[in-house]
Tab-separated table of N, CA and C in Angstrom:
chain	number	residue	atom	x	y	z
T	1	UNK	N	-27.724	1.723	5.689
T	1	UNK	CA	-26.530	2.230	6.063
T	1	UNK	C	-25.861	1.525	7.388
T	2	UNK	N	-24.528	1.173	7.235
T	2	UNK	CA	-23.986	0.619	8.282
T	2	UNK	C	-22.800	1.172	8.796
T	3	UNK	N	-22.601	0.953	10.119
T	3	UNK	CA	-21.198	1.516	10.603
T	3	UNK	C	-20.165	0.566	10.885
T	4	UNK	N	-20.704	-0.749	10.941
T	4	UNK	CA	-19.633	-1.904	11.392
T	4	UNK	C	-19.992	-3.077	10.308
T	5	UNK	N	-18.619	-3.504	9.768
T	5	UNK	CA	-19.065	-4.847	8.967
T	5	UNK	C	-17.909	-5.786	9.503
T	6	UNK	N	-18.748	-6.848	9.721
T	6	UNK	CA	-17.982	-8.129	10.384
T	6	UNK	C	-17.790	-9.048	9.138
T	7	UNK	N	-16.491	-9.524	8.978
T	7	UNK	CA	-16.197	-10.474	7.672
T	7	UNK	C	-15.901	-11.769	8.635
T	8	UNK	N	-17.066	-12.639	8.749
T	8	UNK	CA	-17.101	-13.873	9.307
T	8	UNK	C	-16.895	-15.239	8.683
T	9	UNK	N	-16.455	-14.959	7.414
T	9	UNK	CA	-15.871	-16.338	6.639
T	9	UNK	C	-14.768	-15.887	5.832
T	10	UNK	N	-13.982	-17.000	5.585
T	10	UNK	CA	-12.795	-16.812	4.756
T	10	UNK	C	-13.011	-17.414	3.329
T	11	UNK	N	-14.361	-17.544	2.922
T	11	UNK	CA	-14.480	-17.993	1.666
T	11	UNK	C	-13.787	-17.162	0.728
T	12	UNK	N	-13.365	-17.782	-0.375
T	12	UNK	CA	-12.637	-17.043	-1.468
T	12	UNK	C	-13.426	-15.901	-2.175
T	13	UNK	N	-14.565	-16.067	-2.235
T	13	UNK	CA	-15.318	-14.994	-2.895
T	13	UNK	C	-15.203	-13.717	-2.041
T	14	UNK	N	-14.955	-13.718	-0.787
T	14	UNK	CA	-14.961	-12.497	0.021
T	14	UNK	C	-13.663	-11.718	-0.450
T	15	UNK	N	-12.755	-12.340	-0.802
T	15	UNK	CA	-11.527	-11.808	-0.963
T	15	UNK	C	-11.245	-10.854	-2.117
T	16	UNK	N	-12.289	-10.933	-3.047
T	16	UNK	CA	-12.364	-10.107	-4.233
T	16	UNK	C	-13.643	-8.938	-4.091
T	17	UNK	N	-13.885	-8.965	-2.849
T	17	UNK	CA	-15.047	-7.666	-2.648
T	17	UNK	C	-14.377	-6.286	-2.852
T	18	UNK	N	-14.973	-5.392	-3.347
T	18	UNK	CA	-14.688	-4.164	-3.664
T	18	UNK	C	-14.939	-3.314	-2.361
T	19	UNK	N	-13.701	-3.215	-1.492
T	19	UNK	CA	-13.772	-2.729	-0.223
T	19	UNK	C	-14.097	-1.248	-0.281
T	20	UNK	N	-13.256	-0.549	-1.312
T	20	UNK	CA	-13.542	0.762	-1.523
T	20	UNK	C	-15.090	1.241	-1.744
T	21	UNK	N	-15.568	0.388	-2.580
T	21	UNK	CA	-17.065	0.666	-2.913
T	21	UNK	C	-18.044	0.330	-1.739
T	22	UNK	N	-17.633	-0.819	-0.894
T	22	UNK	CA	-18.319	-0.848	0.293
T	22	UNK	C	-18.165	0.082	1.549
T	23	UNK	N	-17.020	0.666	1.781
T	23	UNK	CA	-16.848	1.678	2.656
T	23	UNK	C	-17.525	2.881	2.304
T	24	UNK	N	-17.702	3.246	0.949
T	24	UNK	CA	-18.284	4.543	0.667
T	24	UNK	C	-19.583	4.363	0.995
T	25	UNK	N	-20.335	3.386	1.114
T	25	UNK	CA	-21.518	3.179	1.277
T	25	UNK	C	-21.982	3.080	2.757
T	26	UNK	N	-20.833	3.086	3.620
T	26	UNK	CA	-21.055	2.846	5.084
T	26	UNK	C	-21.197	4.233	5.737
T	27	UNK	N	-21.881	4.330	6.781
T	27	UNK	CA	-21.901	5.803	7.687
T	27	UNK	C	-20.525	5.779	8.317
T	28	UNK	N	-20.158	7.021	8.652
T	28	UNK	CA	-18.886	7.183	9.341
T	28	UNK	C	-19.291	7.662	10.743
T	29	UNK	N	-18.683	7.217	11.624
T	29	UNK	CA	-17.311	6.363	11.443
T	29	UNK	C	-17.723	5.062	11.194
T	30	UNK	N	-16.810	4.376	10.538
T	30	UNK	CA	-17.013	2.958	10.042
T	30	UNK	C	-15.964	2.155	10.610
T	31	UNK	N	-16.163	0.622	10.803
T	31	UNK	CA	-15.213	-0.162	11.170
T	31	UNK	C	-15.374	-1.437	10.424
T	32	UNK	N	-14.370	-1.846	9.855
T	32	UNK	CA	-14.385	-3.100	9.172
T	32	UNK	C	-13.549	-4.165	9.823
T	33	UNK	N	-14.235	-5.146	10.503
T	33	UNK	CA	-13.647	-6.208	11.337
T	33	UNK	C	-13.272	-7.519	10.355
T	34	UNK	N	-11.945	-7.818	10.150
T	34	UNK	CA	-11.732	-8.892	9.254
T	34	UNK	C	-10.627	-9.904	10.048
T	35	UNK	N	-11.368	-10.832	10.856
T	35	UNK	CA	-10.485	-11.684	11.626
T	35	UNK	C	-9.841	-12.611	10.788
T	36	UNK	N	-10.142	-12.737	9.404
T	36	UNK	CA	-9.266	-13.548	8.585
T	36	UNK	C	-8.293	-13.091	7.843
T	37	UNK	N	-7.952	-11.671	7.968
T	37	UNK	CA	-6.782	-11.205	7.486
T	37	UNK	C	-6.914	-11.282	5.941
T	38	UNK	N	-8.165	-11.096	5.317
T	38	UNK	CA	-8.228	-11.276	3.920
T	38	UNK	C	-7.863	-10.002	3.187
T	39	UNK	N	-7.868	-8.812	3.569
T	39	UNK	CA	-7.579	-7.620	2.790
T	39	UNK	C	-6.319	-6.983	3.398
T	40	UNK	N	-5.783	-6.043	2.512
T	40	UNK	CA	-4.419	-5.457	2.696
T	40	UNK	C	-4.875	-4.158	3.623
T	41	UNK	N	-4.134	-4.368	4.947
T	41	UNK	CA	-4.380	-3.326	5.791
T	41	UNK	C	-4.146	-1.974	5.464
T	42	UNK	N	-3.087	-1.744	4.700
T	42	UNK	CA	-2.766	-0.231	4.335
T	42	UNK	C	-3.755	0.306	3.256
T	43	UNK	N	-4.215	-0.484	2.321
T	43	UNK	CA	-5.133	-0.423	1.446
T	43	UNK	C	-6.564	0.141	2.110
T	44	UNK	N	-6.946	-0.618	3.091
T	44	UNK	CA	-8.133	-0.379	3.663
T	44	UNK	C	-8.195	0.980	4.628
T	45	UNK	N	-7.077	0.912	5.348
T	45	UNK	CA	-6.941	2.178	6.087
T	45	UNK	C	-6.513	3.494	5.450
T	46	UNK	N	-6.114	3.384	4.154
T	46	UNK	CA	-6.045	4.612	3.459
T	46	UNK	C	-7.287	5.162	3.007
T	47	UNK	N	-8.478	4.545	3.155
T	47	UNK	CA	-9.596	4.905	2.939
T	47	UNK	C	-10.214	5.873	3.839
T	48	UNK	N	-10.661	6.930	3.729
T	48	UNK	CA	-11.270	8.049	4.566
T	48	UNK	C	-12.513	7.374	5.378
T	49	UNK	N	-12.432	7.602	6.708
T	49	UNK	CA	-13.478	7.405	7.733
T	49	UNK	C	-13.605	5.998	8.262
T	50	UNK	N	-12.732	5.093	7.918
T	50	UNK	CA	-12.858	3.644	8.260
T	50	UNK	C	-11.749	3.296	9.103
T	51	UNK	N	-12.248	2.470	10.126
T	51	UNK	CA	-10.777	1.807	11.002
T	51	UNK	C	-11.078	0.330	10.523
T	52	UNK	N	-9.656	-0.211	10.515
T	52	UNK	CA	-9.604	-1.672	9.950
T	52	UNK	C	-9.245	-2.524	11.222
T	53	UNK	N	-9.805	-3.370	11.728
T	53	UNK	CA	-9.538	-4.103	12.777
T	53	UNK	C	-9.279	-5.766	12.458
T	54	UNK	N	-8.427	-6.443	12.928
T	54	UNK	CA	-8.200	-7.775	12.657
T	54	UNK	C	-7.649	-8.310	14.032
T	55	UNK	N	-7.586	-9.631	14.219
T	55	UNK	CA	-6.955	-10.148	15.357
T	55	UNK	C	-5.621	-9.905	15.484
T	56	UNK	N	-4.829	-10.079	14.385
T	56	UNK	CA	-3.357	-9.971	14.354
T	56	UNK	C	-2.850	-9.991	13.172
T	57	UNK	N	-1.762	-9.371	12.722
T	57	UNK	CA	-1.315	-9.331	11.319
T	57	UNK	C	-0.570	-10.631	11.074
T	58	UNK	N	-0.678	-11.719	12.078
T	58	UNK	CA	-0.128	-13.015	11.889
T	58	UNK	C	-1.159	-13.955	11.957
T	59	UNK	N	-2.472	-13.656	11.758
T	59	UNK	CA	-3.599	-14.466	11.689
T	59	UNK	C	-3.515	-15.205	10.411
T	60	UNK	N	-3.525	-16.526	10.583
T	60	UNK	CA	-3.699	-17.297	9.415
T	60	UNK	C	-5.163	-17.624	8.910
T	61	UNK	N	-5.199	-18.266	7.948
T	61	UNK	CA	-6.662	-18.587	7.298
T	61	UNK	C	-7.639	-19.652	8.263
T	62	UNK	N	-6.801	-20.114	9.393
T	62	UNK	CA	-7.611	-20.978	10.145
T	62	UNK	C	-8.238	-20.206	11.447
T	63	UNK	N	-7.953	-18.816	11.412
T	63	UNK	CA	-8.348	-17.805	12.398
T	63	UNK	C	-7.382	-17.904	13.622
T	64	UNK	N	-6.398	-18.598	13.547
T	64	UNK	CA	-5.395	-18.631	14.726
T	64	UNK	C	-4.350	-17.597	14.671
T	65	UNK	N	-3.733	-17.231	15.556
T	65	UNK	CA	-2.296	-16.353	15.491
T	65	UNK	C	-1.310	-17.386	15.459
T	66	UNK	N	-0.478	-17.343	14.436
T	66	UNK	CA	0.682	-18.018	14.335
T	66	UNK	C	1.988	-17.439	14.698
T	67	UNK	N	2.971	-17.995	15.204
T	67	UNK	CA	4.180	-17.139	15.643
T	67	UNK	C	5.423	-17.729	14.722
């Protein structure tokens, strides 16, 4: 059981992860940290017991904030 998941790669295979299934296996309270902005914020935050963190809603796939 994990409380915290860090997504530290932007490899395309991570975009297709079943976030709902992963979150259900996590201990609450749980946090998903996605600095690559791979997942839909509203979808993840709609799941019970999980907090979704990322650097910025404007983070590009290079990990930098773009204005």
